[in-house]
């Protein structure tokens, strides 16, 4: 089974802190994604990566950055956490076939910024 | 870019009833339409998908239909059970353009025993 593992289920951080959310996948997938999930807004794409050291902005990249130094690991960075970044964060990966590509999700990290 | 609308946002049914969730998309180039189920405390998981060259697909109690002309697709769950209670997301993507799926806003399905 494909496994996408997010390092934390719950995080509480203070406003202004630099926050790292880590994601690891074990299926050698080229594509990795970070989504933010908020009630009534669905899944919104923050950043994605299609290869090591490659990254592309999604729909809501402001306030976030990402790092992909190794194929299996994709990190989301909140440079200076703010209360409006309190949310559920979901990491996903998918194989390189651009047609008909299923995304595999991690269990999510619920981040609270106080 | 692609825009996916999903309705209803919440759906409450009695056990044994059918449930239907509908989505519309805007980009006629979209050709892959997956449905994901998210149980409480878990990430979304693919339950069924359909490609644009197919009008309907079934897998036991769930089915998906696609109307390319009208640009809408639907998830049908028959004989609902309490374990079907979850949030369901539709998505659309294109193999010829952006392969990144665009998700609907989700439907919270509650099945009452």
CSV table of C-alpha atoms in Angstrom, one decimal:
chain,number,residue,atom,x,y,z
A,1,UNK,CA,0.0,0.0,0.0
A,2,UNK,CA,1.1,3.5,-0.7
A,3,UNK,CA,1.8,5.4,2.4
A,4,UNK,CA,2.0,9.1,2.9
A,5,UNK,CA,3.0,10.1,6.4
A,6,UNK,CA,2.7,13.5,7.9
A,7,UNK,CA,5.0,14.1,10.9
A,8,UNK,CA,2.4,15.5,13.2
A,9,UNK,CA,-1.3,15.0,13.7
A,10,UNK,CA,-1.7,18.2,15.8
A,11,UNK,CA,0.4,21.3,16.3
A,12,UNK,CA,0.0,24.4,18.3
A,13,UNK,CA,2.2,27.3,17.5
A,14,UNK,CA,2.5,30.9,18.4
A,15,UNK,CA,2.0,33.9,16.1
A,16,UNK,CA,5.2,34.8,14.4
A,17,UNK,CA,6.9,31.4,14.8
A,18,UNK,CA,8.4,29.6,11.8
A,19,UNK,CA,6.6,26.3,11.4
A,20,UNK,CA,7.7,23.2,9.5
A,21,UNK,CA,5.2,20.6,8.3
A,22,UNK,CA,6.9,17.4,7.1
A,23,UNK,CA,5.6,14.8,4.7
A,24,UNK,CA,7.1,11.6,3.5
A,25,UNK,CA,5.9,9.1,0.9
A,26,UNK,CA,7.2,5.6,0.3
A,27,UNK,CA,6.1,4.9,-3.3
A,28,UNK,CA,8.7,6.8,-5.2
A,29,UNK,CA,6.1,9.2,-6.6
A,30,UNK,CA,7.4,12.2,-8.6
A,31,UNK,CA,4.5,14.5,-7.7
A,32,UNK,CA,3.8,15.8,-4.2
A,33,UNK,CA,1.3,18.4,-3.1
A,34,UNK,CA,0.3,20.5,-0.1
A,35,UNK,CA,-3.4,21.3,0.4
A,36,UNK,CA,-5.2,23.3,3.0
A,37,UNK,CA,-8.6,22.2,4.1
A,38,UNK,CA,-11.1,24.6,5.7
A,39,UNK,CA,-14.8,24.0,6.3
A,40,UNK,CA,-16.9,25.0,3.3
A,41,UNK,CA,-13.9,25.8,1.2
A,42,UNK,CA,-12.8,22.2,0.3
A,43,UNK,CA,-9.2,21.5,-0.6
A,44,UNK,CA,-7.1,24.4,-1.8
A,45,UNK,CA,-3.7,23.8,-3.4
A,46,UNK,CA,-0.8,25.7,-1.7
A,47,UNK,CA,2.2,24.3,-3.6
A,48,UNK,CA,3.1,21.3,-5.6
A,49,UNK,CA,6.3,19.7,-6.8
A,50,UNK,CA,6.9,17.4,-9.8
A,51,UNK,CA,10.5,16.6,-9.1
A,52,UNK,CA,13.3,17.1,-6.5
A,53,UNK,CA,14.1,20.7,-6.0
A,54,UNK,CA,11.2,21.7,-8.3
A,55,UNK,CA,8.2,23.6,-7.0
A,56,UNK,CA,5.2,25.4,-8.4
A,57,UNK,CA,2.8,27.7,-6.7
A,58,UNK,CA,-0.8,26.6,-6.3
A,59,UNK,CA,-3.9,28.7,-5.7
A,60,UNK,CA,-3.0,30.1,-2.2
A,61,UNK,CA,0.8,30.2,-1.8
A,62,UNK,CA,1.0,33.5,0.1
A,63,UNK,CA,2.6,33.1,3.5
A,64,UNK,CA,4.0,29.7,2.7
A,65,UNK,CA,7.1,28.2,1.1
A,66,UNK,CA,8.1,24.6,0.4
A,67,UNK,CA,11.3,22.5,0.2
A,68,UNK,CA,11.9,19.2,-1.6
A,69,UNK,CA,15.5,18.1,-1.2
A,70,UNK,CA,14.8,14.4,-1.5
A,71,UNK,CA,12.2,12.7,-3.7
A,72,UNK,CA,10.3,11.1,-0.8
A,73,UNK,CA,10.1,14.3,1.4
A,74,UNK,CA,8.1,17.5,0.8
A,75,UNK,CA,8.1,20.1,3.5
A,76,UNK,CA,5.7,23.0,4.0
A,77,UNK,CA,7.1,26.1,5.7
A,78,UNK,CA,5.1,28.9,7.3
A,79,UNK,CA,7.6,31.7,7.5
A,80,UNK,CA,5.8,33.6,10.2
A,81,UNK,CA,2.7,31.9,11.4
A,82,UNK,CA,-0.5,33.9,11.7
A,83,UNK,CA,-3.8,33.1,13.2
A,84,UNK,CA,-5.5,32.9,9.7
A,85,UNK,CA,-3.2,30.0,9.0
A,86,UNK,CA,-5.0,27.9,11.6
A,87,UNK,CA,-6.3,25.0,9.4
A,88,UNK,CA,-6.0,21.3,8.5
A,89,UNK,CA,-3.0,20.7,6.2
A,90,UNK,CA,-3.0,17.7,3.9
A,91,UNK,CA,0.0,16.3,2.0
A,92,UNK,CA,-0.5,14.1,-1.1
A,93,UNK,CA,1.6,12.3,-3.7
A,94,UNK,CA,0.9,10.8,-7.1
A,95,UNK,CA,2.7,8.9,-9.8
A,96,UNK,CA,4.2,10.7,-12.8
A,97,UNK,CA,1.6,9.6,-15.3
A,98,UNK,CA,-0.2,12.8,-16.1
A,99,UNK,CA,-3.3,11.1,-17.3
A,100,UNK,CA,-5.8,9.7,-14.9
A,101,UNK,CA,-3.7,10.2,-11.8
A,102,UNK,CA,-4.9,9.2,-8.4
A,103,UNK,CA,-3.7,11.3,-5.5
A,104,UNK,CA,-2.7,9.5,-2.2
A,105,UNK,CA,-3.2,11.6,0.9
A,106,UNK,CA,-1.6,11.7,4.3
A,107,UNK,CA,-3.8,11.8,7.5
A,108,UNK,CA,-3.5,15.5,7.9
A,109,UNK,CA,-1.9,17.9,10.3
A,110,UNK,CA,-4.3,20.1,12.3
A,111,UNK,CA,-2.4,23.4,13.0
A,112,UNK,CA,-3.6,25.9,15.5
A,113,UNK,CA,-1.8,29.3,15.6
A,114,UNK,CA,-2.4,31.2,18.8
B,1,UNK,CA,-8.4,27.6,-14.8
B,2,UNK,CA,-10.8,24.8,-13.9
B,3,UNK,CA,-13.7,25.4,-11.5
B,4,UNK,CA,-15.6,22.6,-9.8
B,5,UNK,CA,-18.9,23.2,-8.1
B,6,UNK,CA,-20.3,20.5,-5.7
B,7,UNK,CA,-23.8,20.2,-4.3
B,8,UNK,CA,-25.2,19.7,-1.7
B,9,UNK,CA,-22.8,20.8,1.0
B,10,UNK,CA,-24.6,18.5,3.5
B,11,UNK,CA,-26.8,15.5,2.9
B,12,UNK,CA,-28.7,13.6,5.6
B,13,UNK,CA,-30.3,10.3,4.7
B,14,UNK,CA,-31.8,7.3,6.5
B,15,UNK,CA,-30.0,4.0,6.4
B,16,UNK,CA,-31.0,2.1,3.3
B,17,UNK,CA,-31.8,5.2,1.3
B,18,UNK,CA,-29.9,6.3,-1.8
B,19,UNK,CA,-27.6,9.4,-1.8
B,20,UNK,CA,-26.6,11.5,-4.8
B,21,UNK,CA,-23.9,14.1,-4.9
B,22,UNK,CA,-23.5,16.3,-8.0
B,23,UNK,CA,-20.6,18.2,-9.4
B,24,UNK,CA,-20.2,20.5,-12.4
B,25,UNK,CA,-16.9,21.5,-14.0
B,26,UNK,CA,-16.0,24.4,-16.4
B,27,UNK,CA,-13.0,23.2,-18.4
B,28,UNK,CA,-14.0,21.1,-21.4
B,29,UNK,CA,-10.5,19.7,-21.5
B,30,UNK,CA,-10.9,17.9,-18.2
B,31,UNK,CA,-11.0,14.2,-18.8
B,32,UNK,CA,-10.5,12.5,-15.4
B,33,UNK,CA,-13.0,12.7,-12.6
B,34,UNK,CA,-12.2,11.0,-9.3
B,35,UNK,CA,-14.3,10.9,-6.1
B,36,UNK,CA,-12.6,10.8,-2.7
B,37,UNK,CA,-14.1,9.9,0.7
B,38,UNK,CA,-12.7,11.4,3.9
B,39,UNK,CA,-13.6,9.7,7.1
B,40,UNK,CA,-13.2,11.6,10.4
B,41,UNK,CA,-9.6,12.0,11.3
B,42,UNK,CA,-8.2,10.7,8.1
B,43,UNK,CA,-7.0,12.0,4.7
B,44,UNK,CA,-9.2,11.7,1.6
B,45,UNK,CA,-9.1,8.3,-0.2
B,46,UNK,CA,-10.1,7.5,-3.7
B,47,UNK,CA,-13.3,5.5,-3.9
B,48,UNK,CA,-14.1,5.6,-7.6
B,49,UNK,CA,-13.2,7.5,-10.7
B,50,UNK,CA,-14.3,7.9,-14.3
B,51,UNK,CA,-12.7,8.9,-17.5
B,52,UNK,CA,-14.2,11.1,-20.2
B,53,UNK,CA,-14.6,8.2,-22.6
B,54,UNK,CA,-17.0,6.4,-20.3
B,55,UNK,CA,-20.6,7.5,-19.3
B,56,UNK,CA,-21.0,5.4,-16.2
B,57,UNK,CA,-19.0,3.2,-13.9
B,58,UNK,CA,-20.2,1.0,-11.0
B,59,UNK,CA,-18.5,-0.6,-8.0
B,60,UNK,CA,-20.8,-2.5,-5.8
B,61,UNK,CA,-23.0,0.1,-4.1
B,62,UNK,CA,-21.4,3.2,-5.6
B,63,UNK,CA,-21.7,4.5,-9.1
B,64,UNK,CA,-20.5,7.6,-11.0
B,65,UNK,CA,-22.1,9.1,-14.1
B,66,UNK,CA,-20.7,11.6,-16.5
B,67,UNK,CA,-22.4,14.0,-18.9
B,68,UNK,CA,-19.7,15.6,-20.9
B,69,UNK,CA,-22.1,17.8,-22.9
B,70,UNK,CA,-23.5,19.3,-19.8
B,71,UNK,CA,-20.1,19.1,-18.0
B,72,UNK,CA,-21.5,17.5,-14.9
B,73,UNK,CA,-20.9,14.2,-13.0
B,74,UNK,CA,-22.5,12.6,-10.1
B,75,UNK,CA,-21.8,10.1,-7.3
B,76,UNK,CA,-24.6,7.6,-6.5
B,77,UNK,CA,-24.6,5.5,-3.3
B,78,UNK,CA,-27.3,3.0,-2.9
B,79,UNK,CA,-28.4,1.1,0.2
B,80,UNK,CA,-26.5,3.6,2.4
B,81,UNK,CA,-25.0,2.4,5.7
B,82,UNK,CA,-23.8,4.3,8.7
B,83,UNK,CA,-20.2,3.7,7.7
B,84,UNK,CA,-20.9,5.7,4.5
B,85,UNK,CA,-21.0,8.8,6.7
B,86,UNK,CA,-18.1,10.9,5.7
B,87,UNK,CA,-17.1,13.9,3.6
B,88,UNK,CA,-17.0,13.3,-0.1
B,89,UNK,CA,-15.0,15.3,-2.6
B,90,UNK,CA,-15.3,15.4,-6.4
B,91,UNK,CA,-12.4,16.5,-8.5
B,92,UNK,CA,-11.5,17.1,-12.2
B,93,UNK,CA,-8.2,17.1,-14.0
B,94,UNK,CA,-6.9,17.1,-17.6
B,95,UNK,CA,-4.2,14.8,-19.0
B,96,UNK,CA,-3.6,17.3,-21.8
B,97,UNK,CA,-3.2,20.4,-19.7
B,98,UNK,CA,-2.8,20.8,-15.9
B,99,UNK,CA,-2.8,17.4,-14.4
B,100,UNK,CA,-3.3,18.9,-10.9
B,101,UNK,CA,-6.8,18.0,-9.7
B,102,UNK,CA,-9.3,20.8,-8.8
B,103,UNK,CA,-11.5,19.7,-6.0
B,104,UNK,CA,-15.1,20.6,-5.2
B,105,UNK,CA,-15.9,22.0,-1.7
B,106,UNK,CA,-17.1,18.7,-0.3
B,107,UNK,CA,-20.3,17.1,0.8
B,108,UNK,CA,-20.8,16.0,4.3
B,109,UNK,CA,-23.0,12.8,4.2
B,110,UNK,CA,-24.7,11.7,7.3
B,111,UNK,CA,-26.4,8.3,7.3
B,112,UNK,CA,-28.8,7.8,10.2
B,113,UNK,CA,-29.3,4.3,11.6
